[in-house]
Short mmCIF file of C-alpha atoms in Angstrom, two decimals:
data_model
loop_
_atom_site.label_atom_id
_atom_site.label_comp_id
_atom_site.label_asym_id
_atom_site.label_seq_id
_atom_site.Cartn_x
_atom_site.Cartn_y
_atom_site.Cartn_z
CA UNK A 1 8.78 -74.29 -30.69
CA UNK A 2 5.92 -75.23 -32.44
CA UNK A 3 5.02 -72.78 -35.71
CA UNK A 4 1.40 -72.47 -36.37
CA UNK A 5 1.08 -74.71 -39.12
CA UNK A 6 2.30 -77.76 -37.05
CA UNK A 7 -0.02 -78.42 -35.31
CA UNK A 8 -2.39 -81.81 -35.55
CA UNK A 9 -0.68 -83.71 -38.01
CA UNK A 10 -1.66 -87.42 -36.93
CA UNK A 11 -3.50 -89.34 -34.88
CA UNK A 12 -1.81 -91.14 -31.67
CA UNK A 13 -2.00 -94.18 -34.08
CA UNK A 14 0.52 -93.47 -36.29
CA UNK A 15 4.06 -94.39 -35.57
CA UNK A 16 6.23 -91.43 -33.72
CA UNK A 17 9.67 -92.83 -34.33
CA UNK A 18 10.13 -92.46 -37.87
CA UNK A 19 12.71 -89.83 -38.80
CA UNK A 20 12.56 -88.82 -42.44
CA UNK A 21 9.17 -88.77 -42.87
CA UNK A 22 7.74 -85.10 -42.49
CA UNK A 23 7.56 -82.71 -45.57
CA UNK A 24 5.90 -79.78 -43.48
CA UNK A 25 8.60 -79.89 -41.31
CA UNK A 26 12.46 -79.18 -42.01
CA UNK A 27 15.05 -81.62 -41.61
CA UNK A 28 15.58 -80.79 -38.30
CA UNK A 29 15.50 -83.08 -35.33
CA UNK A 30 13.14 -82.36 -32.40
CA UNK A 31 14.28 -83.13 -28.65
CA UNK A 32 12.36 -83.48 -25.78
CA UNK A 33 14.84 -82.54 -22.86
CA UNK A 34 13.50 -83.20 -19.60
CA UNK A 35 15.77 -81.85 -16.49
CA UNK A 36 14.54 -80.34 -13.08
CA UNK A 37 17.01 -78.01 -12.96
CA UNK A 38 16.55 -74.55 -14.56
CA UNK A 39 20.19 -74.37 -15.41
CA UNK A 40 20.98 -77.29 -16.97
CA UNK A 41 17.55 -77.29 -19.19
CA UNK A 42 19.13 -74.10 -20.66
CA UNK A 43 22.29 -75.16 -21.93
CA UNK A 44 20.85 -78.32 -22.75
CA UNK A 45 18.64 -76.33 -24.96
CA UNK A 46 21.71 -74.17 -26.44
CA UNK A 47 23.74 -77.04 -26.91
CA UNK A 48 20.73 -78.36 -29.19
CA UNK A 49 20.02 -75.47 -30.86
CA UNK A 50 23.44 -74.89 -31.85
CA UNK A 51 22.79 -78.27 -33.52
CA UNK A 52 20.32 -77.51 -35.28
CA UNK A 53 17.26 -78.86 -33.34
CA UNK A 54 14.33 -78.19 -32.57
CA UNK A 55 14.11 -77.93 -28.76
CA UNK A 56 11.06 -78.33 -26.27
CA UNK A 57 12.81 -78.03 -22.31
CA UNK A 58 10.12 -79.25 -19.93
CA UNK A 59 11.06 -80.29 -16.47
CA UNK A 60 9.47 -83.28 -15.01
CA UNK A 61 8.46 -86.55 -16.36
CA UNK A 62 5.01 -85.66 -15.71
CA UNK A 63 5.54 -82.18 -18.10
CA UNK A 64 7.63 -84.96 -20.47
CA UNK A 65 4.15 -87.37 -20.51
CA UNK A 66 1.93 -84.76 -21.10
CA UNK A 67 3.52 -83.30 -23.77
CA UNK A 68 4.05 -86.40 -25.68
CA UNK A 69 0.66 -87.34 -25.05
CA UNK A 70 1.05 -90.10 -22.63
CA UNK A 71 -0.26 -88.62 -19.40
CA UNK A 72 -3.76 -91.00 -19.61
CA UNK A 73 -5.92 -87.68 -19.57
CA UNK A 74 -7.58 -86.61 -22.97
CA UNK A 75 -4.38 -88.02 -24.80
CA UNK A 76 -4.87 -87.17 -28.37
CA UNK A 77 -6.90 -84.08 -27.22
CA UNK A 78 -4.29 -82.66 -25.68
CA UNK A 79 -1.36 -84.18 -27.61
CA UNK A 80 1.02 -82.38 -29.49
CA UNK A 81 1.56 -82.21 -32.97
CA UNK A 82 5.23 -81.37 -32.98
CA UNK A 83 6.43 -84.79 -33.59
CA UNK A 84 9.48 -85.77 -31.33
CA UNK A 85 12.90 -87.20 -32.67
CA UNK A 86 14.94 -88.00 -29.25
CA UNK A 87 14.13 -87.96 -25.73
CA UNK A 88 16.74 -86.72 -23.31
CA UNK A 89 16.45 -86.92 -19.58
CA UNK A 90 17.90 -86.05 -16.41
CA UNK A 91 18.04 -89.00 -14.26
CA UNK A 92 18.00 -88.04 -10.82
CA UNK A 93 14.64 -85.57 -10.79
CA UNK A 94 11.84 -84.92 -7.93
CA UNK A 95 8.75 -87.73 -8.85
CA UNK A 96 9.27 -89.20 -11.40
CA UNK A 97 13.04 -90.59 -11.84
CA UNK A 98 14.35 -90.13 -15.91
CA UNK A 99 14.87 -94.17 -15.46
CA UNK A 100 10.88 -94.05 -14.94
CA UNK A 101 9.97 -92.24 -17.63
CA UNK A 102 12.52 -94.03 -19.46
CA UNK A 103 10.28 -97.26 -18.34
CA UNK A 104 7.04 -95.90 -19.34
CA UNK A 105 8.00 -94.48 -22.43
CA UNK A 106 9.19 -98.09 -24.00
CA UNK A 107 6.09 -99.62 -22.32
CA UNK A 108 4.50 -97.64 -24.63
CA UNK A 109 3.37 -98.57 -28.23
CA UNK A 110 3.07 -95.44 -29.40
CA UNK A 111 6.24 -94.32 -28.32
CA UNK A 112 8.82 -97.11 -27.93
CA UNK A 113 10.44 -96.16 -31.01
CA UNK A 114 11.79 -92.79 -30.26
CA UNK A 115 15.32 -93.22 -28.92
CA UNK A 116 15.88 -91.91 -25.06
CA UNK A 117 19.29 -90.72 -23.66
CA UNK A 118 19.30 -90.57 -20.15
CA UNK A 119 21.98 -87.85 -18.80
CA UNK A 120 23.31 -88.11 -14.71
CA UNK A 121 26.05 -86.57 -12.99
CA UNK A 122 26.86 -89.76 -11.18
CA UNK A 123 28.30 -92.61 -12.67
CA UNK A 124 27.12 -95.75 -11.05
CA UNK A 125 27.73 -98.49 -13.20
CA UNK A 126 24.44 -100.25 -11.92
CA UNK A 127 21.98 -96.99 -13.21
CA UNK A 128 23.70 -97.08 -16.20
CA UNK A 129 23.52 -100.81 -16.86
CA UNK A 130 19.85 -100.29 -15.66
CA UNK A 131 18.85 -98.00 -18.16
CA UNK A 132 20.82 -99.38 -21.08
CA UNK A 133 18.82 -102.49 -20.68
CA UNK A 134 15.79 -100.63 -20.50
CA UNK A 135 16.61 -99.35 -24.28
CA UNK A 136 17.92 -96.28 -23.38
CA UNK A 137 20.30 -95.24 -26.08
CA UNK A 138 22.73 -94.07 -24.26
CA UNK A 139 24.04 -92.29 -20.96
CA UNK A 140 25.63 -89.73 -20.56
CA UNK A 141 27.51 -88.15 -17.73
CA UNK A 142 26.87 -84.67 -17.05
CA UNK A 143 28.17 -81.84 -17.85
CA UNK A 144 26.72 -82.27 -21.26
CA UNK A 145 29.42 -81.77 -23.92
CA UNK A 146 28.83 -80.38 -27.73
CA UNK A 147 30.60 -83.64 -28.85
CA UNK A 148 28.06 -85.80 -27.13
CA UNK A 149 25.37 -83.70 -28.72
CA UNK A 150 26.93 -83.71 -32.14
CA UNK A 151 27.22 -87.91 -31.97
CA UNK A 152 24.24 -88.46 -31.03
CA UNK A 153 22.30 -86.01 -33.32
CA UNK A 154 24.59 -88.03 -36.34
CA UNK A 155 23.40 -91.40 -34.86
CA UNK A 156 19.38 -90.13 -34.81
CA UNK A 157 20.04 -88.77 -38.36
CA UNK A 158 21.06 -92.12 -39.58
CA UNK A 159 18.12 -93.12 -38.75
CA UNK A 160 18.74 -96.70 -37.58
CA UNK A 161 20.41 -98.87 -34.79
CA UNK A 162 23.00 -99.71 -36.47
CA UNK A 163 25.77 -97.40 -34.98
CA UNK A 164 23.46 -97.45 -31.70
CA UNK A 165 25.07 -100.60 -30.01
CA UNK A 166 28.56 -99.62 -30.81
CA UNK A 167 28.14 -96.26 -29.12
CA UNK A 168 26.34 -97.48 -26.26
CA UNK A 169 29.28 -99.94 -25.84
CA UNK A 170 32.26 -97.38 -26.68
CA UNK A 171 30.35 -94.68 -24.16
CA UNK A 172 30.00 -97.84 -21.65
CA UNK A 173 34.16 -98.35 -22.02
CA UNK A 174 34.54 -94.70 -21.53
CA UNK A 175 32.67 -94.59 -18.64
CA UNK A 176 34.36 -97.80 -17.38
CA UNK A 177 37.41 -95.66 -17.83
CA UNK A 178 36.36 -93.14 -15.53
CA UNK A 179 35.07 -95.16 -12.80
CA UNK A 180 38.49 -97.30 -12.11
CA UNK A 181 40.50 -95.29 -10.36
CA UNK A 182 43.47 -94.35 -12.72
CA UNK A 183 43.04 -91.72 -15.15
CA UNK A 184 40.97 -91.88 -18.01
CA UNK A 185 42.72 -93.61 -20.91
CA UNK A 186 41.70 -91.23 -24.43
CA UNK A 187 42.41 -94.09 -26.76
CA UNK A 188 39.32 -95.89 -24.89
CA UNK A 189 36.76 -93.43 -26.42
CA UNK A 190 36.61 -93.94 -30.23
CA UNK A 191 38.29 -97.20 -30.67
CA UNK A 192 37.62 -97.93 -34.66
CA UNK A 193 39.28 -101.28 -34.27
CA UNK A 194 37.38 -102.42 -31.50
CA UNK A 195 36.16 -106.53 -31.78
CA UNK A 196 32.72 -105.62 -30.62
CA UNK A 197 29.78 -106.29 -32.43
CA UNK A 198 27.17 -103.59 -32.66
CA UNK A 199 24.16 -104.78 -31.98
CA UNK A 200 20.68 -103.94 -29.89
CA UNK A 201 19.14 -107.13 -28.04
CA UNK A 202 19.17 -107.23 -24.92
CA UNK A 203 20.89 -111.10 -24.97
CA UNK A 204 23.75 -109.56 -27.11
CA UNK A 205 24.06 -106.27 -24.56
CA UNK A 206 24.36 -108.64 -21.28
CA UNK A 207 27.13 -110.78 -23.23
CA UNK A 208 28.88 -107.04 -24.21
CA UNK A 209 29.08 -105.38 -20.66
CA UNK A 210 30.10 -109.13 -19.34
CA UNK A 211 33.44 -108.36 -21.62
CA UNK A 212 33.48 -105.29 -20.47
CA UNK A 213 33.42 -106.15 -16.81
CA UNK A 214 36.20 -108.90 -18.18
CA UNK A 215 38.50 -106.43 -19.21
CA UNK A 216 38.55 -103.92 -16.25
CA UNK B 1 44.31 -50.02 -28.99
CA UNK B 2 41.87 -49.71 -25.80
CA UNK B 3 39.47 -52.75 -26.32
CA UNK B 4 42.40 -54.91 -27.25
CA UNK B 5 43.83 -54.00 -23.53
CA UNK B 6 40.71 -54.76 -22.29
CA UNK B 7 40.12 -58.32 -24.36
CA UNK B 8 43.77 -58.80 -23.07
CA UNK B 9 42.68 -58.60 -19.38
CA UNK B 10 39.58 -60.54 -19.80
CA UNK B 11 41.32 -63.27 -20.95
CA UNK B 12 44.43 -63.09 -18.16
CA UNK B 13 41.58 -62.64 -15.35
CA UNK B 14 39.93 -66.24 -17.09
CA UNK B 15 43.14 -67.88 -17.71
CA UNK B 16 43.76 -66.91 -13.72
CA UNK B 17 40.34 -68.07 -12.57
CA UNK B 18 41.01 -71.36 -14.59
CA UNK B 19 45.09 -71.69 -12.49
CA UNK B 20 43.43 -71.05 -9.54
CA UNK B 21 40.74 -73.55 -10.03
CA UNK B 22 37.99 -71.19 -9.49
CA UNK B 23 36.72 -72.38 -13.05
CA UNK B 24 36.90 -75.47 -15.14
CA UNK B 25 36.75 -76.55 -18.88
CA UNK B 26 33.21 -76.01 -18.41
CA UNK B 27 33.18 -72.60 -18.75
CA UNK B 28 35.29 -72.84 -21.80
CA UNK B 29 32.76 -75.11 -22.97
CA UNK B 30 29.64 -72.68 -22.51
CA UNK B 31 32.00 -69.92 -23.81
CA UNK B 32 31.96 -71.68 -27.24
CA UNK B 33 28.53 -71.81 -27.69
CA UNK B 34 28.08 -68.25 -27.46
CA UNK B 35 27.77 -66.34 -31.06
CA UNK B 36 27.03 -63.31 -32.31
CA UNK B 37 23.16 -64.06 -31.98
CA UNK B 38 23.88 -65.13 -28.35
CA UNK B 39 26.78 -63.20 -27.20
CA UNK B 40 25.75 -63.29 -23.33
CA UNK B 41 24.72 -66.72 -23.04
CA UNK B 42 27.13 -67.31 -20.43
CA UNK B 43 26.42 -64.53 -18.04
CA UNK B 44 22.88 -65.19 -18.90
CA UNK B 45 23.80 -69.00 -17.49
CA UNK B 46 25.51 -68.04 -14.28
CA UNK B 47 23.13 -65.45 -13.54
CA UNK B 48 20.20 -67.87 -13.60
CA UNK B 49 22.94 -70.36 -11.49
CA UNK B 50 22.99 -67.62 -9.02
CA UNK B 51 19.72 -66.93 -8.31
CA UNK B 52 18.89 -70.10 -8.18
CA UNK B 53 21.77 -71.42 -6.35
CA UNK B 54 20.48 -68.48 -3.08
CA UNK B 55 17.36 -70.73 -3.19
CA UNK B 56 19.12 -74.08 -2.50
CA UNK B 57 21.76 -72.22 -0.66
CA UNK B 58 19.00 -71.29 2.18
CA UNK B 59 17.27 -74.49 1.82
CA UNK B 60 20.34 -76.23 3.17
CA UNK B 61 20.94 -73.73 5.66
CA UNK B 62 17.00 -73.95 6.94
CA UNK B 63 17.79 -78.00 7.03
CA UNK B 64 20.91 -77.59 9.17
CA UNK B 65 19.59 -75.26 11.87
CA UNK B 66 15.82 -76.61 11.90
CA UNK B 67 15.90 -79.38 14.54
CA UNK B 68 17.62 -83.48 13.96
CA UNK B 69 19.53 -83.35 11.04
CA UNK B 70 17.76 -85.00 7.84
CA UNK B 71 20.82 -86.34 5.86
CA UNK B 72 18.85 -87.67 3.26
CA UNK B 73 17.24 -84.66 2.65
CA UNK B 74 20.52 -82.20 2.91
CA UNK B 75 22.29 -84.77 0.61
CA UNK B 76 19.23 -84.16 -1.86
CA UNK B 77 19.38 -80.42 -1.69
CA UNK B 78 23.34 -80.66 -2.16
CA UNK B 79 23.21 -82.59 -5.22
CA UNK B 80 20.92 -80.34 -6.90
CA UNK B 81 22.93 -77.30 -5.76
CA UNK B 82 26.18 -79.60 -7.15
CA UNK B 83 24.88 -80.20 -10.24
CA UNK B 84 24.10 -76.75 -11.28
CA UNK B 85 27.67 -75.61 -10.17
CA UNK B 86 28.97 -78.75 -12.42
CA UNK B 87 27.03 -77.22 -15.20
CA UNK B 88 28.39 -73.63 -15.19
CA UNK B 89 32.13 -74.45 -14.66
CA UNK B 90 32.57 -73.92 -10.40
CA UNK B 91 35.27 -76.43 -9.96
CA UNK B 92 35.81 -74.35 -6.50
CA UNK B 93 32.06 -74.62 -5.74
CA UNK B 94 31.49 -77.90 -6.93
CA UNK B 95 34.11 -79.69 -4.61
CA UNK B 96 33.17 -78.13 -1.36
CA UNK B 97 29.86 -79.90 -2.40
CA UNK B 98 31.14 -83.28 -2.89
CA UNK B 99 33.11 -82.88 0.61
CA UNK B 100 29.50 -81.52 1.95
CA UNK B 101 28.01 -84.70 0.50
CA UNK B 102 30.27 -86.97 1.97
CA UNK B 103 30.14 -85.80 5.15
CA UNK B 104 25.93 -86.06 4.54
CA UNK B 105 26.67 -89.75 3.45
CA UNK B 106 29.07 -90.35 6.78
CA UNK B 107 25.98 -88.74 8.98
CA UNK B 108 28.62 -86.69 10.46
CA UNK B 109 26.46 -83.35 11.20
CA UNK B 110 29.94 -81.03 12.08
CA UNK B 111 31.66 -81.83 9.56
CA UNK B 112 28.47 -80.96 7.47
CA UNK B 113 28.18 -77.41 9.44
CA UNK B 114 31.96 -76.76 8.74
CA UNK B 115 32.12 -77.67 5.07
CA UNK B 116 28.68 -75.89 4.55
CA UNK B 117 31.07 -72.54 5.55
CA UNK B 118 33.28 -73.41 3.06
CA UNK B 119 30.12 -73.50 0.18
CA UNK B 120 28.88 -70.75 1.28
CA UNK B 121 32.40 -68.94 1.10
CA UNK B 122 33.73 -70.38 -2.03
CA UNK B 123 30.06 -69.53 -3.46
CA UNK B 124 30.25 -65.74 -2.39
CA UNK B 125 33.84 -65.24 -3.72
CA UNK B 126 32.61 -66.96 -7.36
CA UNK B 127 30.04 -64.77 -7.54
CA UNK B 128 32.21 -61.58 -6.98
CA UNK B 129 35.20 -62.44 -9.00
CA UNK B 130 31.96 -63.42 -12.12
CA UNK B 131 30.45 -60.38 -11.84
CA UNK B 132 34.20 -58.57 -12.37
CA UNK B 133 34.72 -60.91 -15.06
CA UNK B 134 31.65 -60.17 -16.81
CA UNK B 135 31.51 -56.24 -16.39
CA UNK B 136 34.93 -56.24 -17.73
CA UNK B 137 33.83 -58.73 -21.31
CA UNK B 138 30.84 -56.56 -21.59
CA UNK B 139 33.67 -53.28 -22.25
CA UNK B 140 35.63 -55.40 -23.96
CA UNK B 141 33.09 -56.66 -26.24
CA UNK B 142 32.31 -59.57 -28.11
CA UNK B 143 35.18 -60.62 -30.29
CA UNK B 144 35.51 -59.66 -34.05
CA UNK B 145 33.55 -56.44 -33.21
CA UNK B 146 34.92 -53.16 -33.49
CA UNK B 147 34.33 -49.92 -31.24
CA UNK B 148 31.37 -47.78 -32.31
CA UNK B 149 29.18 -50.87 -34.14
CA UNK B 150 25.78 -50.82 -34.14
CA UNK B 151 24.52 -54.65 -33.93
#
């Protein structure tokens, strides 16, 4: 992952979420994918690098704080210098639940910024509510697709939130979608004409899935 | 002439697999993300989903025999051991879990036992009818590739 002349590049101080910044680096995006099962961290991993990213598989929360430089112990000592682009995580894991690292990640100053997909097999409308309004980015179901990937990798490339609340809210109709009983409508996924505002505060998100729940 | 007979029949046996709901999309999917720089990833996959599927397998099996029945703990195991089979395609596999589950979630220990057969079954037969599949794409070779290459 990590070529030997990336290694210490900043301090913990400096911002982590920018996107563009790096000239040592190429223009490829780095993901942290965090999943407790062996299997799935592999063709998480393929599915990124077909991408075109950078790819670091670890498989706890615990591995996922560490790495990032978070785990309380020696923290810049021990941190990292690959700088990381996109967290995504398993939900359901041993310990340390993705939701919780999800938590402790935007508790975090120095790491708030970097956008975190959470990925489940289960779609419970509560976790997924849960972890939107934590900040996560997104959710999404399991199995992983190479659309999903693609989408999100073009939403971390533009670099802003801008797209972030529409997707979160399309993804949240598609999953809506799934859960009520009838068959998945297609049209639901990528609806360009959709009334919905994009936007990311949390007052704005609570009024969005309250349509949402309208609609169903 | 002879690897495009034996393309042919890789193909029929997946299309088959696929009718008889052995497989799902989700192979297709992994299948597309192989290239010429990867050409095995998915036997690589459902190799690594097989050992570590024997693991789970006997976990489950150690959790049913040992003493009162921990539901929670079975239910655990099972989602793990769903989730995997989600991930490689075993539509067969994978729905023998979710009856498993539910029968975890109803605290209903025979109907646990029983479906548990059926895992274990549909699990074995998977396994057999992959390992055919796989012997056969390795003759066949990975398309675009004639006979004799060196890679």
């Amino acid at each position: 992952m990590a070529t030997a002349g990336e290694v210490f590049r900043r301090s913990l101080t400096e911002t982590v979420g920018q996107v563009c910044d790096d000239s040592s680096s190429s223009s490829e995006l780095h993901v942290l994918a965090v999943d407790d099962s062996l299997v799935d961290r592999k063709v998480i991993e393929r599915l990124l690098k077909i991408s075109s990213c950078k790819v670091t598989a670890v498989e706890s929360g615990t591995r996922a704080l560490q790495y990032l430089g978070l785990d309380g112990e020696r923290a810049s000592v021990g941190f990292n210098g690959l700088k990381v682009n996109l967290i995504m995580t398993d939900y359901s894991m041993p310990g340390m639940t993705g939701y919780e690292l999800l938590k402790k990640i935007k508790e975090s100053s120095v790491l708030r910024e970097i956008p975190v997909v959470v990925m489940s097999s289960e779609n419970i409308l509560t976790r997924i509510d849960r972890c939107l309004e934590e900040g996560a980015e997104e959710f999404l179901l399991k199995p992983v697709k190479l659309d999903d990937v693609k989408r999100l990798k073009d939403f971390i490339m533009k670099g802003d939130g801008k797209d972030g609340g529409e997707t979160r809210i399309l993804k949240r109709k598609q999953l809506d979608g799934y859960a009520s009983l009838s068959s998945p409508s297609p049209s639901v996924a990528c609806d360009p004409s959709s009334p919905l505002m994009p936007s990311s505060s949390p007052s704005a998100r609570s009024s969005k899935r309250a349509k949402l729940r309208n609609k169903d | 002439m002879d690897r495009n007979h034996l393309k042919r029949q890789v193909d029929f046996m997946k299309r088959s697999f696929l009718d008889q709901g052995y497989l799902d999309e989700q192979f297709i999917q992994l299948e597309e993300l192989q290239d010429d720089d990867n050409p095995n990833f998915v036997e690589e996959i459902v190799t690594l989903f097989f050992n570590d599927s024997a693991r789970l397998l006997q976990n489950i099996e150690q959790a049913l025999v040992s003493g009162p029945i921990d539901f929670a703990k079975l239910d655990n195991y099972m989602h793990q051991f769903k989730g995997s089979s989600s991930s490689i395609g075993a539509k067969r596999v994978k729905d023998e879990c979710t009856r498993f589950k539910e029968y975890c979630t109803a605290g209903n220990a025979e109907g646990c036992f029983r479906t548990f057969v059926q895992v274990k079954q549909e699990h074995a037969t998977l396994r057999t009818k992959l390992e055919t599949y796989f012997q056969l794409a390795r003759q066949a070779g990975p398309p675009g590739t004639s006979r004799g290459q060196v890679r």
